CSV table of C-alpha atoms in Angstrom, one decimal:
chain,number,residue,atom,x,y,z
A,17,MET,CA,-0.8,-73.4,-73.1
A,18,SER,CA,-1.4,-70.6,-75.6
A,19,THR,CA,-4.3,-68.6,-76.9
A,20,SER,CA,-4.1,-70.5,-80.2
A,21,SER,CA,-5.2,-73.8,-78.6
A,22,PRO,CA,-8.2,-75.6,-80.1
A,23,GLN,CA,-10.3,-74.9,-77.0
A,24,ARG,CA,-9.6,-71.2,-77.4
A,25,ARG,CA,-10.7,-71.3,-81.0
A,26,MET,CA,-13.9,-73.2,-80.0
A,27,LEU,CA,-14.8,-70.5,-77.5
A,28,GLY,CA,-14.0,-67.8,-80.0
A,29,TRP,CA,-16.2,-69.4,-82.5
A,30,ILE,CA,-19.1,-69.6,-80.1
A,31,ALA,CA,-18.7,-65.9,-79.3
A,32,THR,CA,-19.0,-65.2,-83.0
A,33,ALA,CA,-22.0,-67.5,-83.4
A,34,LEU,CA,-23.7,-65.9,-80.4
A,35,VAL,CA,-23.3,-62.4,-81.8
A,36,ALA,CA,-24.9,-63.6,-85.1
A,37,GLY,CA,-27.4,-66.0,-83.7
A,38,LEU,CA,-28.5,-65.3,-80.1
A,39,ALA,CA,-29.3,-61.7,-81.0
A,40,LEU,CA,-31.8,-63.1,-83.5
A,41,VAL,CA,-33.2,-66.1,-81.7
A,42,GLY,CA,-32.6,-65.4,-78.0
A,43,CYS,CA,-31.0,-67.9,-75.7
A,44,SER,CA,-32.1,-70.0,-72.8
A,45,ASN,CA,-31.7,-67.9,-69.7
A,46,THR,CA,-33.3,-69.2,-66.6
A,47,GLY,CA,-32.1,-66.3,-64.5
A,48,HIS,CA,-30.7,-66.5,-61.0
A,49,GLY,CA,-31.7,-70.0,-59.9
A,50,GLY,CA,-31.3,-71.7,-56.5
A,51,THR,CA,-31.7,-75.1,-54.9
A,52,GLN,CA,-34.3,-77.4,-56.4
A,53,THR,CA,-37.5,-77.6,-54.3
A,54,GLN,CA,-37.6,-81.4,-55.0
A,55,PRO,CA,-34.5,-83.1,-53.7
A,56,GLN,CA,-33.0,-85.9,-55.8
A,57,PRO,CA,-31.6,-89.2,-54.5
A,58,ALA,CA,-27.9,-89.9,-54.8
A,59,LEU,CA,-26.7,-91.3,-58.1
A,60,GLU,CA,-26.1,-94.7,-56.6
A,61,GLU,CA,-29.8,-94.7,-55.5
A,62,VAL,CA,-31.5,-94.0,-58.8
A,63,GLU,CA,-32.9,-96.6,-61.0
A,64,VAL,CA,-30.6,-97.0,-64.0
A,65,LEU,CA,-31.9,-97.9,-67.4
A,66,GLU,CA,-31.2,-101.5,-68.3
A,67,ASN,CA,-30.3,-100.5,-71.9
A,68,PRO,CA,-29.7,-96.7,-72.1
A,69,ARG,CA,-29.1,-97.0,-75.9
A,70,ASP,CA,-32.7,-97.9,-76.5
A,71,TYR,CA,-34.5,-95.4,-74.3
A,72,VAL,CA,-37.2,-93.3,-76.1
A,73,GLY,CA,-37.9,-89.7,-75.4
A,74,PRO,CA,-36.1,-86.4,-74.6
A,75,SER,CA,-34.7,-85.4,-71.3
A,76,THR,CA,-33.5,-82.2,-69.7
A,77,ALA,CA,-30.5,-82.2,-67.3
A,78,VAL,CA,-31.3,-80.0,-64.2
A,79,LEU,CA,-28.8,-79.0,-61.5
A,80,GLN,CA,-30.0,-79.8,-58.0
A,81,SER,CA,-28.6,-76.4,-57.0
A,82,THR,CA,-26.9,-73.6,-58.8
A,83,ASP,CA,-25.4,-72.2,-55.6
A,84,ILE,CA,-21.6,-71.9,-55.6
A,85,GLU,CA,-20.1,-72.5,-52.1
A,86,PRO,CA,-16.9,-70.5,-51.5
A,87,ILE,CA,-14.0,-72.5,-50.2
A,88,ALA,CA,-13.1,-69.6,-47.9
A,89,GLN,CA,-14.4,-66.1,-47.0
A,90,ASN,CA,-12.2,-63.2,-48.1
A,91,PRO,CA,-9.0,-65.3,-48.0
A,92,LYS,CA,-5.6,-63.8,-47.2
A,93,GLN,CA,-4.0,-61.9,-50.0
A,94,SER,CA,-0.5,-60.9,-50.8
A,95,LEU,CA,-0.3,-57.8,-53.0
A,96,PRO,CA,1.2,-56.4,-55.0
A,97,THR,CA,1.8,-59.5,-57.2
A,98,THR,CA,2.8,-60.1,-60.8
A,99,VAL,CA,0.7,-62.3,-63.1
A,100,THR,CA,0.9,-63.5,-66.7
A,101,SER,CA,-1.6,-62.1,-69.2
A,102,TYR,CA,-2.1,-64.0,-72.5
A,103,GLN,CA,-2.2,-61.8,-75.6
A,104,ALA,CA,-4.1,-62.4,-78.9
A,105,ASN,CA,-0.8,-62.9,-80.8
A,106,GLY,CA,0.2,-65.8,-78.6
A,107,GLN,CA,2.7,-63.7,-76.6
A,108,THR,CA,2.5,-63.1,-72.9
A,109,GLU,CA,2.8,-60.0,-70.8
A,110,GLU,CA,3.6,-59.6,-67.1
A,111,ILE,CA,1.2,-57.3,-65.2
A,112,GLU,CA,1.6,-56.1,-61.7
A,113,ILE,CA,-1.6,-56.1,-59.6
A,114,THR,CA,-1.7,-53.8,-56.7
A,115,ASP,CA,-5.4,-53.7,-55.8
A,116,THR,CA,-8.3,-56.1,-56.3
A,117,THR,CA,-10.9,-54.2,-54.3
A,118,ARG,CA,-13.1,-53.7,-57.4
A,119,VAL,CA,-13.0,-56.4,-60.1
A,120,VAL,CA,-14.9,-57.0,-63.4
A,121,ALA,CA,-15.0,-60.6,-64.6
A,122,LEU,CA,-15.8,-61.3,-68.3
A,123,ASP,CA,-16.1,-64.5,-70.4
A,124,ILE,CA,-18.8,-66.1,-72.5
A,125,ALA,CA,-19.6,-68.9,-70.0
A,126,GLY,CA,-19.4,-67.0,-66.7
A,127,SER,CA,-16.6,-69.2,-65.6
A,128,ILE,CA,-14.3,-66.5,-64.3
A,129,ALA,CA,-16.9,-64.9,-62.1
A,130,ALA,CA,-17.9,-68.4,-60.8
A,131,THR,CA,-14.2,-69.1,-60.0
A,132,ILE,CA,-13.9,-65.8,-58.2
A,133,TRP,CA,-17.0,-66.6,-56.2
A,134,ALA,CA,-15.7,-70.1,-55.3
A,135,LEU,CA,-12.4,-68.7,-54.2
A,136,GLY,CA,-14.2,-66.5,-51.7
A,137,PHE,CA,-13.7,-63.1,-53.3
A,138,SER,CA,-17.4,-62.4,-54.2
A,139,ASP,CA,-17.3,-59.1,-52.4
A,140,THR,CA,-14.8,-57.7,-54.9
A,141,LEU,CA,-17.1,-58.3,-58.0
A,142,VAL,CA,-18.6,-55.1,-59.3
A,143,GLY,CA,-19.2,-56.1,-62.9
A,144,VAL,CA,-19.9,-59.4,-64.7
A,145,ASP,CA,-20.9,-60.9,-68.0
A,146,GLN,CA,-24.5,-61.8,-68.9
A,147,SER,CA,-23.8,-65.5,-68.4
A,148,THR,CA,-23.1,-65.0,-64.7
A,149,THR,CA,-26.5,-65.7,-63.2
A,150,PHE,CA,-25.9,-67.9,-60.2
A,151,PRO,CA,-27.5,-67.0,-56.9
A,152,GLY,CA,-26.0,-64.0,-55.2
A,153,THR,CA,-25.1,-62.1,-58.4
A,154,GLU,CA,-28.4,-60.5,-58.9
A,155,ASP,CA,-27.3,-57.0,-57.9
A,156,ILE,CA,-23.9,-57.0,-59.7
A,157,GLU,CA,-23.8,-54.8,-62.8
A,158,THR,CA,-23.9,-56.7,-66.1
A,159,VAL,CA,-21.5,-55.1,-68.6
A,160,THR,CA,-22.1,-57.3,-71.7
A,161,SER,CA,-25.1,-57.1,-74.0
A,162,GLY,CA,-27.4,-59.6,-75.8
A,163,GLY,CA,-24.6,-60.4,-78.3
A,164,HIS,CA,-22.0,-60.8,-75.6
A,165,THR,CA,-20.6,-57.4,-76.6
A,166,VAL,CA,-18.7,-55.5,-74.0
A,167,ASN,CA,-20.0,-52.1,-72.8
A,168,ALA,CA,-16.8,-50.2,-72.2
A,169,GLU,CA,-18.5,-47.2,-70.8
A,170,ALA,CA,-20.3,-49.3,-68.2
A,171,ILE,CA,-17.0,-50.9,-67.2
A,172,ILE,CA,-15.3,-47.6,-66.8
A,173,GLY,CA,-18.2,-46.2,-64.8
A,174,LEU,CA,-17.7,-49.0,-62.3
A,175,ASP,CA,-14.1,-47.7,-61.7
A,176,PRO,CA,-12.6,-51.2,-61.4
A,177,ASP,CA,-9.0,-51.9,-60.3
A,178,VAL,CA,-8.8,-55.1,-62.5
A,179,VAL,CA,-10.7,-56.7,-65.4
A,180,ILE,CA,-10.2,-60.4,-65.7
A,181,THR,CA,-11.2,-61.9,-69.0
A,182,ASP,CA,-10.2,-64.5,-71.6
A,183,GLY,CA,-11.0,-62.9,-74.9
A,184,THR,CA,-14.2,-64.7,-75.6
A,185,VAL,CA,-16.3,-61.5,-75.2
A,186,GLY,CA,-15.4,-58.3,-76.9
A,187,PRO,CA,-14.5,-56.8,-79.3
A,188,ARG,CA,-11.1,-57.6,-77.8
A,189,ASP,CA,-9.5,-54.3,-78.8
A,190,VAL,CA,-12.2,-52.5,-76.8
A,191,VAL,CA,-11.3,-54.5,-73.7
A,192,GLU,CA,-7.6,-53.9,-74.3
A,193,GLN,CA,-8.2,-50.1,-74.5
A,194,LEU,CA,-9.4,-50.1,-70.9
A,195,THR,CA,-5.8,-49.9,-69.9
A,196,ASP,CA,-5.7,-46.4,-71.4
A,197,VAL,CA,-7.8,-45.2,-68.5
A,198,GLY,CA,-5.7,-46.9,-65.9
A,199,ILE,CA,-7.5,-50.2,-65.5
A,200,ASP,CA,-5.4,-53.4,-65.3
A,201,VAL,CA,-6.6,-55.9,-67.8
A,202,VAL,CA,-5.6,-59.6,-67.3
A,203,PHE,CA,-6.3,-62.1,-70.1
A,204,VAL,CA,-6.3,-65.6,-68.6
A,205,ASP,CA,-5.9,-68.7,-70.7
A,206,ASN,CA,-9.3,-70.4,-70.2
A,207,GLU,CA,-9.5,-73.7,-72.0
A,208,SER,CA,-12.8,-75.5,-72.2
A,209,SER,CA,-11.9,-78.6,-70.3
A,210,PHE,CA,-11.7,-80.0,-66.8
A,211,GLU,CA,-7.9,-79.4,-66.7
A,212,GLY,CA,-8.6,-75.9,-68.0
A,213,ALA,CA,-11.0,-75.3,-65.1
A,214,GLU,CA,-8.3,-76.3,-62.7
A,215,ASN,CA,-5.7,-74.0,-64.4
A,216,LEU,CA,-8.2,-71.2,-64.4
A,217,VAL,CA,-8.5,-71.5,-60.6
A,218,HIS,CA,-4.7,-71.1,-60.3
A,219,GLN,CA,-4.7,-68.1,-62.6
A,220,VAL,CA,-7.5,-66.2,-61.0
A,221,ALA,CA,-6.1,-66.9,-57.5
A,222,ALA,CA,-2.8,-65.5,-58.7
A,223,VAL,CA,-4.5,-62.2,-59.7
A,224,TYR,CA,-5.8,-62.0,-56.1
A,225,GLY,CA,-2.4,-62.8,-54.6
A,226,ALA,CA,-3.9,-65.9,-53.0
A,227,PRO,CA,-2.1,-68.9,-54.6
A,228,GLU,CA,-2.6,-71.1,-51.5
A,229,THR,CA,-6.4,-70.6,-51.7
A,230,GLY,CA,-6.2,-71.4,-55.4
A,231,GLU,CA,-4.3,-74.7,-54.7
A,232,GLN,CA,-7.0,-75.6,-52.1
A,233,LEU,CA,-9.9,-74.9,-54.5
A,234,ALA,CA,-8.1,-76.7,-57.4
A,235,GLU,CA,-7.6,-79.8,-55.3
A,236,GLN,CA,-11.2,-79.8,-54.3
A,237,LEU,CA,-12.4,-79.3,-57.9
A,238,VAL,CA,-10.3,-82.2,-59.2
A,239,GLY,CA,-11.4,-84.4,-56.3
A,240,GLU,CA,-15.1,-83.7,-56.9
A,241,ILE,CA,-14.8,-84.4,-60.6
A,242,ASP,CA,-12.9,-87.6,-60.1
A,243,ALA,CA,-15.4,-88.8,-57.5
A,244,LYS,CA,-18.3,-88.0,-59.8
A,245,VAL,CA,-16.8,-89.7,-62.8
A,246,GLU,CA,-16.3,-92.8,-60.6
A,247,GLU,CA,-19.9,-92.7,-59.5
A,248,ILE,CA,-21.1,-92.3,-63.1
A,249,SER,CA,-18.9,-95.3,-64.2
A,250,ALA,CA,-21.2,-97.5,-62.1
A,251,MET,CA,-24.1,-96.5,-64.2
A,252,VAL,CA,-22.4,-97.2,-67.5
A,253,PRO,CA,-22.9,-100.5,-69.2
A,254,GLU,CA,-19.8,-102.7,-68.9
A,255,ASN,CA,-20.0,-104.1,-72.4
A,256,GLU,CA,-18.5,-101.7,-74.9
A,257,ASP,CA,-21.2,-102.4,-77.4
A,258,ASP,CA,-23.9,-101.4,-74.9
A,259,LYS,CA,-22.4,-97.9,-74.2
A,260,VAL,CA,-24.4,-94.9,-75.4
A,261,ARG,CA,-23.1,-93.4,-78.7
A,262,MET,CA,-23.3,-89.6,-78.1
A,263,LEU,CA,-22.9,-86.5,-80.3
A,264,PHE,CA,-22.9,-82.9,-79.3
A,265,LEU,CA,-24.8,-80.5,-81.6
A,266,TYR,CA,-24.8,-76.7,-81.3
A,267,LEU,CA,-28.1,-75.4,-82.7
A,268,ARG,CA,-29.3,-71.9,-83.5
A,269,GLY,CA,-32.3,-72.6,-85.7
A,270,ASN,CA,-33.5,-69.1,-86.7
A,271,ALA,CA,-29.9,-68.1,-87.6
A,272,GLY,CA,-29.3,-71.3,-89.5
A,273,VAL,CA,-26.4,-72.4,-87.3
A,274,TYR,CA,-25.9,-76.1,-86.9
A,275,TYR,CA,-22.5,-77.4,-85.8
A,276,MET,CA,-21.1,-80.7,-84.7
A,277,PHE,CA,-18.5,-80.6,-81.9
A,278,GLY,CA,-15.7,-83.0,-82.0
A,279,GLU,CA,-12.3,-83.6,-80.4
A,280,GLU,CA,-10.8,-80.8,-78.4
A,281,SER,CA,-14.1,-78.8,-78.4
A,282,GLY,CA,-14.9,-79.6,-74.7
A,283,ALA,CA,-17.8,-81.8,-75.7
A,284,ASP,CA,-15.4,-84.7,-76.1
A,285,GLU,CA,-14.3,-84.4,-72.5
A,286,LEU,CA,-17.9,-84.3,-71.4
A,287,ILE,CA,-18.9,-87.4,-73.3
A,288,ASP,CA,-15.8,-89.3,-72.0
A,289,ALA,CA,-16.6,-88.4,-68.4
A,290,LEU,CA,-20.2,-89.5,-68.9
A,291,GLY,CA,-19.0,-92.9,-70.1
A,292,GLY,CA,-20.3,-92.5,-73.6
A,293,VAL,CA,-18.9,-93.2,-77.0
A,294,ASP,CA,-17.9,-90.0,-78.8
A,295,VAL,CA,-19.1,-90.7,-82.4
A,296,ALA,CA,-17.6,-87.4,-83.6
A,297,GLU,CA,-14.2,-88.8,-82.5
A,298,GLU,CA,-14.9,-92.0,-84.4
A,299,LEU,CA,-15.3,-89.9,-87.5
A,300,GLY,CA,-12.1,-88.0,-86.8
A,301,TRP,CA,-14.1,-84.8,-86.3
A,302,ASP,CA,-11.9,-82.2,-84.6
A,303,GLY,CA,-13.0,-78.9,-83.1
A,304,MET,CA,-16.4,-77.7,-84.4
A,305,LYS,CA,-17.6,-77.8,-87.9
A,306,PRO,CA,-20.9,-77.1,-89.7
A,307,MET,CA,-23.1,-80.2,-89.5
A,308,THR,CA,-23.5,-82.1,-92.7
A,309,ASP,CA,-26.2,-84.7,-93.4
A,310,GLU,CA,-23.5,-87.2,-94.5
A,311,ALA,CA,-21.5,-86.8,-91.3
A,312,LEU,CA,-24.6,-87.0,-89.1
A,313,VAL,CA,-25.9,-90.2,-90.8
A,314,ALA,CA,-22.4,-91.8,-90.6
A,315,ALA,CA,-22.2,-90.9,-86.9
A,316,ASN,CA,-25.6,-92.3,-86.2
A,317,PRO,CA,-25.7,-91.4,-82.5
A,318,ASP,CA,-28.0,-93.0,-80.0
A,319,LEU,CA,-28.2,-89.7,-78.1
A,320,ILE,CA,-27.7,-86.1,-79.0
A,321,LEU,CA,-26.5,-83.6,-76.4
A,322,THR,CA,-27.3,-79.9,-76.9
A,323,MET,CA,-28.1,-76.6,-75.2
A,324,SER,CA,-31.6,-75.8,-74.0
A,325,GLY,CA,-31.6,-72.6,-75.9
A,326,GLY,CA,-30.6,-74.5,-79.0
A,327,ILE,CA,-33.5,-76.9,-78.9
A,328,GLU,CA,-35.8,-74.0,-78.2
A,329,SER,CA,-34.5,-72.2,-81.2
A,330,VAL,CA,-35.7,-75.0,-83.5
A,331,ASP,CA,-39.1,-75.3,-81.9
A,332,GLY,CA,-38.3,-78.3,-79.8
A,333,VAL,CA,-37.4,-81.9,-80.7
A,334,GLU,CA,-40.2,-82.1,-83.3
A,335,GLY,CA,-39.0,-78.9,-84.9
A,336,LEU,CA,-35.4,-80.2,-85.1
A,337,LEU,CA,-36.5,-83.5,-86.8
A,338,GLN,CA,-38.6,-81.6,-89.3
A,339,GLU,CA,-36.0,-79.0,-90.0
A,340,LYS,CA,-33.1,-81.5,-90.3
A,341,PRO,CA,-34.4,-84.8,-91.7
A,342,ALA,CA,-30.9,-86.3,-91.4
A,343,VAL,CA,-31.3,-86.1,-87.7
A,344,ALA,CA,-34.6,-87.9,-87.9
A,345,ILE,CA,-33.1,-91.0,-89.5
A,346,THR,CA,-30.4,-91.4,-86.9
A,347,LYS,CA,-31.2,-93.7,-83.9
A,348,ALA,CA,-31.3,-90.6,-81.7
A,349,GLY,CA,-33.8,-89.0,-84.0
A,350,GLU,CA,-36.0,-92.1,-84.3
A,351,ASN,CA,-36.1,-92.4,-80.5
A,352,GLN,CA,-36.2,-88.6,-80.0
A,353,ARG,CA,-33.3,-89.2,-77.6
A,354,ILE,CA,-32.2,-85.6,-77.1
A,355,VAL,CA,-30.7,-84.5,-73.8
A,356,ASP,CA,-30.5,-80.7,-73.3
A,357,MET,CA,-29.1,-78.5,-70.6
A,358,ASP,CA,-29.0,-74.8,-69.9
A,359,ASP,CA,-26.7,-73.0,-72.3
A,360,GLY,CA,-24.5,-71.5,-69.5
A,361,MET,CA,-24.1,-74.8,-67.8
A,362,ILE,CA,-23.5,-77.7,-70.2
A,363,LEU,CA,-20.0,-76.6,-71.4
A,364,SER,CA,-19.1,-74.3,-68.5
A,365,PHE,CA,-16.1,-76.1,-67.0
A,366,GLY,CA,-15.6,-74.7,-63.6
A,367,PRO,CA,-16.6,-74.9,-59.9
A,368,ARG,CA,-19.9,-76.7,-60.8
A,369,SER,CA,-18.3,-79.3,-63.1
A,370,ALA,CA,-19.1,-82.2,-60.9
A,371,ASP,CA,-22.7,-81.0,-60.5
A,372,VAL,CA,-23.1,-80.7,-64.3
A,373,LEU,CA,-21.8,-84.2,-64.8
A,374,ASP,CA,-24.3,-85.4,-62.1
A,375,ALA,CA,-27.2,-83.8,-63.8
A,376,LEU,CA,-26.3,-85.1,-67.3
A,377,ALA,CA,-25.7,-88.6,-65.9
A,378,ARG,CA,-29.2,-88.6,-64.5
A,379,ALA,CA,-30.8,-87.4,-67.7
A,380,ILE,CA,-28.9,-90.0,-69.7
A,381,TYR,CA,-28.9,-93.1,-67.5
A,382,ALA,CA,-31.9,-92.5,-65.2
A,383,PRO,CA,-34.2,-90.1,-67.1
A,384,ASP,CA,-37.3,-91.1,-65.2
A,385,SER,CA,-35.7,-89.8,-62.1
A,386,VAL,CA,-35.6,-86.2,-63.5
A,387,ALA,CA,-38.8,-86.4,-65.6
A,388,ASN,CA,-41.0,-84.7,-63.0
A,389,LEU,CA,-38.5,-82.2,-61.7
A,390,ALA,CA,-39.4,-78.5,-61.9
A,391,GLY,CA,-37.2,-76.4,-64.2
A,392,GLY,CA,-35.0,-73.6,-63.1
A,393,GLN,CA,-31.3,-73.6,-63.6
């Protein structure tokens, strides 16, 4: 893998869009959530729609719990250790890590901090990005601002031994310059995919000198995702023509940002795991590109996936249909079939991937089962 991969470019674009857009319109941030007060039945127990393509009305996917359960507590480490850091030019650098007592984790989705937590090294975290909002992180210093911009002074003030990042927050040169004050900076290769989440576990575990724990967590992650995909497959119509045609839209209304996500954007893996038909793939749409009326009408999705902050930025479903008439004439628009999920969750491949799939499956195939749930991601 290299830092020039399509997934990397997707995340880099989102970082740029957030700098331009979120600072203007704000983003959905539900804060440090916890377990839902109203428990949900298992997927096999919910009442599945007879024809999910024809359902009318929007739905919000809600995690039953945002807690991250560590696979171990302060696992055994073997330091010093040497790890690979991925540079912006596609080259790699070998870095020796001698101490992980104080660590700062930075990426646009909070995936690195979540991985550290799941590995059992939560006590080492002294600084995190603003997307890291899961329970237990309330008192950890946030070192990125509203535009996902790194505050170098704040990081230096924390006196970390290591900064683990992936280049999706920055400016990157500011992060790289932290080495000038004696801080080890490791750039991991963090692809927006289920396989990428597995690889991230191995890379972060390597920084901590705990490859065995990384292997254990990676196996658990893959097993949970595979099991959840199998559960979801039982909810999906058997006939190919009855499967839900889905499209992922990235919306930032007040900033005029409307993008369709296609192959190798992360959205394609999500749709595939959910048993949907990726209409962007049908169009040969790769990566992420500005939404056009022609492409949207040609795609004609039954259902649109998006971020909660995105739908809020266009004043809800009605606002989206008014602002973008081309959406209104698609089947998804006619039925107001929009499924949204918290910005920091829906494409955050990591320790909670199986839970994200579970929540989205309920919103897509059994929306009445989540209609009365209280919010709070």
